[in-house]
Amino acid sequence: MSPIRAIVHALSITGSMTWEITWALILGFGLSAMIQALVRKSTIIRLLGDDRPRTLVLAAAFGAASSSCSYAAVALARSLFRKGASFTAAMAFEIASTNLVIELGVILALLMGWQFTLAEFVGGPIMIVLIAVLFRLLLRQRLLGEARAQADRGLTGLMEGHAAMDMSVQRPGSFASRLFSREGYTAVAHVFVMEWAAILRDLIIGLFAAGAIAAWVPDRFWRVFFFAGHPLAAKIWGPLIGPGVAIISFVCSIGNVPLAVVLWKGGISFGGVVAFIFADLIIAPILNIYRKYYGARMALFLLGTFYAAMAAAGYVVELIFGGLGLIPNPARAKIPDQGVSWDYTSWLNIVFLILAAALLIRFVRTGGVAMLRMMGGSPDSHDHMDAHVSHTH
């Protein structure tokens, strides 16, 4: 294949994947924005002060409702920790806010199959439980004290301003009355566009990387790398290597789903795919942010415990889904490359793109552009900022 044809092939795969998931992303972020518009961050902080099982369940629920890109989730977890949430609850919130969210589940179903969506929502709670157990057994008060002292220094990572904003509706009333008010419409628009702004870079990188790898890396390489011809070895190797591949991919959150499609088609095990998707929170740039936030020792501790929990969750999911016969046949995996065709996906994209345009217009008309400029600000400059002030305009 000539270089030009290879590039065109890669771009075709990227474009097809993008067209396939556009409506799902808009739907997922829209539903998430509605939830975030109603849940105040002060409420979250107040309820996450310890690491009891009930608290961790609440942390996971709030995290799943507070959909974020990985960088914003990590910054928000540090903010919760500084304001009084327990470290374990903050990490449970962080895991759920990138791995148990609506849009991730929808995209997994579209690109890989409903089994992967179910696996994600089964494996996520398993990973949170494993993290809580590991923290209870291994996390010493001295290390936790060092991490808190470092966190209180307020060093800047990424998406600090975004994580510090509370864009929820502050007016009293029932959920319905708040959501369907003018302030609710504005709050949903603000959250929706800000979440897109936070995730867009990684999503584009993930789509282009997936297109290039799918077009240029031979399937034979992946089959050898993942021991695809040896079922038992593949099941053992997959959850171990999945997080390792994620660390060096530099792609986080939803952006790693297109790469997961390529890896699954290449021969990684079912549990390996799950572990790879979970590992968006230990990619190299985020490990460096952990070092800034909590110190080098805590960064290494998080790398070790997260890696172990991700791999273990992958093994558990592999056993459960394998035992129930729910693992799909990898031979049927297909990377979208058919381009744009007039089917239900096209009509859904048109409808949801109109909805996204309406929210974007509302965002711009109510001071949203100024909020975009503050996305990467300092973690302290917005601690008392009411991002919803413009909702009254």
PDB file of N, CA and C in Angstrom, residues 268-303:
ATOM      1  N   ILE A 268      -5.975  -9.259  22.293  1.00  0.00           N
ATOM      2  CA  ILE A 268      -5.880  -9.170  23.754  1.00  0.00           C
ATOM      3  C   ILE A 268      -7.107  -9.844  24.363  1.00  0.00           C
ATOM      4  N   SER A 269      -6.959 -10.382  25.556  1.00  0.00           N
ATOM      5  CA  SER A 269      -8.062 -11.098  26.197  1.00  0.00           C
ATOM      6  C   SER A 269      -9.153 -10.131  26.643  1.00  0.00           C
ATOM      7  N   PHE A 270     -10.314 -10.692  26.941  1.00  0.00           N
ATOM      8  CA  PHE A 270     -11.460  -9.905  27.401  1.00  0.00           C
ATOM      9  C   PHE A 270     -11.103  -9.134  28.677  1.00  0.00           C
ATOM     10  N   GLY A 271     -10.502  -9.834  29.634  1.00  0.00           N
ATOM     11  CA  GLY A 271     -10.079  -9.172  30.864  1.00  0.00           C
ATOM     12  C   GLY A 271      -8.993  -8.143  30.619  1.00  0.00           C
ATOM     13  N   GLY A 272      -8.161  -8.385  29.605  1.00  0.00           N
ATOM     14  CA  GLY A 272      -7.125  -7.418  29.260  1.00  0.00           C
ATOM     15  C   GLY A 272      -7.704  -6.124  28.748  1.00  0.00           C
ATOM     16  N   VAL A 273      -8.783  -6.207  27.963  1.00  0.00           N
ATOM     17  CA  VAL A 273      -9.458  -4.999  27.480  1.00  0.00           C
ATOM     18  C   VAL A 273     -10.001  -4.198  28.655  1.00  0.00           C
ATOM     19  N   VAL A 274     -10.644  -4.881  29.592  1.00  0.00           N
ATOM     20  CA  VAL A 274     -11.209  -4.195  30.755  1.00  0.00           C
ATOM     21  C   VAL A 274     -10.109  -3.509  31.564  1.00  0.00           C
ATOM     22  N   ALA A 275      -9.009  -4.214  31.809  1.00  0.00           N
ATOM     23  CA  ALA A 275      -7.900  -3.622  32.563  1.00  0.00           C
ATOM     24  C   ALA A 275      -7.298  -2.435  31.816  1.00  0.00           C
ATOM     25  N   PHE A 276      -7.205  -2.528  30.500  1.00  0.00           N
ATOM     26  CA  PHE A 276      -6.672  -1.430  29.692  1.00  0.00           C
ATOM     27  C   PHE A 276      -7.540  -0.188  29.829  1.00  0.00           C
ATOM     28  N   ILE A 277      -8.857  -0.345  29.743  1.00  0.00           N
ATOM     29  CA  ILE A 277      -9.758   0.804  29.835  1.00  0.00           C
ATOM     30  C   ILE A 277      -9.704   1.425  31.219  1.00  0.00           C
ATOM     31  N   PHE A 278      -9.613   0.597  32.258  1.00  0.00           N
ATOM     32  CA  PHE A 278      -9.510   1.125  33.622  1.00  0.00           C
ATOM     33  C   PHE A 278      -8.249   1.954  33.817  1.00  0.00           C
ATOM     34  N   ALA A 279      -7.210   1.646  33.065  1.00  0.00           N
ATOM     35  CA  ALA A 279      -5.887   2.212  33.336  1.00  0.00           C
ATOM     36  C   ALA A 279      -5.719   3.642  32.843  1.00  0.00           C
ATOM     37  N   ASP A 280      -6.811   4.306  32.480  1.00  0.00           N
ATOM     38  CA  ASP A 280      -6.700   5.710  32.092  1.00  0.00           C
ATOM     39  C   ASP A 280      -6.211   6.586  33.245  1.00  0.00           C
ATOM     40  N   LEU A 281      -6.283   6.091  34.465  1.00  0.00           N
ATOM     41  CA  LEU A 281      -5.870   6.877  35.631  1.00  0.00           C
ATOM     42  C   LEU A 281      -4.420   6.651  36.032  1.00  0.00           C
ATOM     43  N   ILE A 282      -3.678   5.861  35.260  1.00  0.00           N
ATOM     44  CA  ILE A 282      -2.250   5.704  35.558  1.00  0.00           C
ATOM     45  C   ILE A 282      -1.395   5.900  34.311  1.00  0.00           C
ATOM     46  N   ILE A 283      -1.923   6.636  33.330  1.00  0.00           N
ATOM     47  CA  ILE A 283      -1.071   6.960  32.184  1.00  0.00           C
ATOM     48  C   ILE A 283       0.055   7.878  32.649  1.00  0.00           C
ATOM     49  N   ALA A 284       1.129   7.925  31.883  1.00  0.00           N
ATOM     50  CA  ALA A 284       2.346   8.631  32.317  1.00  0.00           C
ATOM     51  C   ALA A 284       2.097  10.083  32.737  1.00  0.00           C
ATOM     52  N   PRO A 285       1.335  10.896  31.976  1.00  0.00           N
ATOM     53  CA  PRO A 285       1.131  12.283  32.417  1.00  0.00           C
ATOM     54  C   PRO A 285       0.393  12.393  33.747  1.00  0.00           C
ATOM     55  N   ILE A 286      -0.545  11.480  33.998  1.00  0.00           N
ATOM     56  CA  ILE A 286      -1.284  11.538  35.263  1.00  0.00           C
ATOM     57  C   ILE A 286      -0.419  11.075  36.423  1.00  0.00           C
ATOM     58  N   LEU A 287       0.475  10.134  36.198  1.00  0.00           N
ATOM     59  CA  LEU A 287       1.409   9.740  37.251  1.00  0.00           C
ATOM     60  C   LEU A 287       2.265  10.938  37.675  1.00  0.00           C
ATOM     61  N   ASN A 288       2.648  11.757  36.713  1.00  0.00           N
ATOM     62  CA  ASN A 288       3.416  12.954  37.038  1.00  0.00           C
ATOM     63  C   ASN A 288       2.570  13.944  37.836  1.00  0.00           C
ATOM     64  N   ILE A 289       1.270  14.015  37.524  1.00  0.00           N
ATOM     65  CA  ILE A 289       0.381  14.886  38.292  1.00  0.00           C
ATOM     66  C   ILE A 289       0.220  14.364  39.710  1.00  0.00           C
ATOM     67  N   TYR A 290       0.115  13.047  39.889  1.00  0.00           N
ATOM     68  CA  TYR A 290       0.074  12.485  41.239  1.00  0.00           C
ATOM     69  C   TYR A 290       1.316  12.899  42.035  1.00  0.00           C
ATOM     70  N   ARG A 291       2.465  12.892  41.381  1.00  0.00           N
ATOM     71  CA  ARG A 291       3.701  13.295  42.054  1.00  0.00           C
ATOM     72  C   ARG A 291       3.606  14.741  42.542  1.00  0.00           C
ATOM     73  N   LYS A 292       3.046  15.609  41.700  1.00  0.00           N
ATOM     74  CA  LYS A 292       2.880  17.011  42.104  1.00  0.00           C
ATOM     75  C   LYS A 292       1.854  17.152  43.223  1.00  0.00           C
ATOM     76  N   TYR A 293       0.767  16.419  43.103  1.00  0.00           N
ATOM     77  CA  TYR A 293      -0.333  16.554  44.049  1.00  0.00           C
ATOM     78  C   TYR A 293      -0.003  15.980  45.432  1.00  0.00           C
ATOM     79  N   TYR A 294       0.589  14.774  45.439  1.00  0.00           N
ATOM     80  CA  TYR A 294       0.721  14.023  46.689  1.00  0.00           C
ATOM     81  C   TYR A 294       2.144  13.636  47.042  1.00  0.00           C
ATOM     82  N   GLY A 295       3.112  13.932  46.187  1.00  0.00           N
ATOM     83  CA  GLY A 295       4.492  13.546  46.437  1.00  0.00           C
ATOM     84  C   GLY A 295       4.870  12.271  45.692  1.00  0.00           C
ATOM     85  N   ALA A 296       6.176  12.047  45.537  1.00  0.00           N
ATOM     86  CA  ALA A 296       6.663  10.919  44.746  1.00  0.00           C
ATOM     87  C   ALA A 296       6.307   9.581  45.382  1.00  0.00           C
ATOM     88  N   ARG A 297       6.396   9.488  46.717  1.00  0.00           N
ATOM     89  CA  ARG A 297       6.101   8.210  47.372  1.00  0.00           C
ATOM     90  C   ARG A 297       4.636   7.813  47.186  1.00  0.00           C
ATOM     91  N   MET A 298       3.728   8.765  47.321  1.00  0.00           N
ATOM     92  CA  MET A 298       2.315   8.445  47.142  1.00  0.00           C
ATOM     93  C   MET A 298       2.023   8.144  45.669  1.00  0.00           C
ATOM     94  N   ALA A 299       2.703   8.819  44.753  1.00  0.00           N
ATOM     95  CA  ALA A 299       2.515   8.525  43.332  1.00  0.00           C
ATOM     96  C   ALA A 299       2.884   7.073  43.030  1.00  0.00           C
ATOM     97  N   LEU A 300       3.992   6.608  43.586  1.00  0.00           N
ATOM     98  CA  LEU A 300       4.399   5.212  43.396  1.00  0.00           C
ATOM     99  C   LEU A 300       3.406   4.259  44.061  1.00  0.00           C
ATOM    100  N   PHE A 301       2.902   4.659  45.227  1.00  0.00           N
ATOM    101  CA  PHE A 301       1.915   3.841  45.920  1.00  0.00           C
ATOM    102  C   PHE A 301       0.643   3.714  45.086  1.00  0.00           C
ATOM    103  N   LEU A 302       0.204   4.816  44.513  1.00  0.00           N
ATOM    104  CA  LEU A 302      -0.992   4.779  43.671  1.00  0.00           C
ATOM    105  C   LEU A 302      -0.754   3.951  42.415  1.00  0.00           C
ATOM    106  N   LEU A 303       0.422   4.077  41.813  1.00  0.00           N
ATOM    107  CA  LEU A 303       0.739   3.265  40.639  1.00  0.00           C
ATOM    108  C   LEU A 303       0.652   1.783  40.981  1.00  0.00           C
TER     109      LEU A 303
END
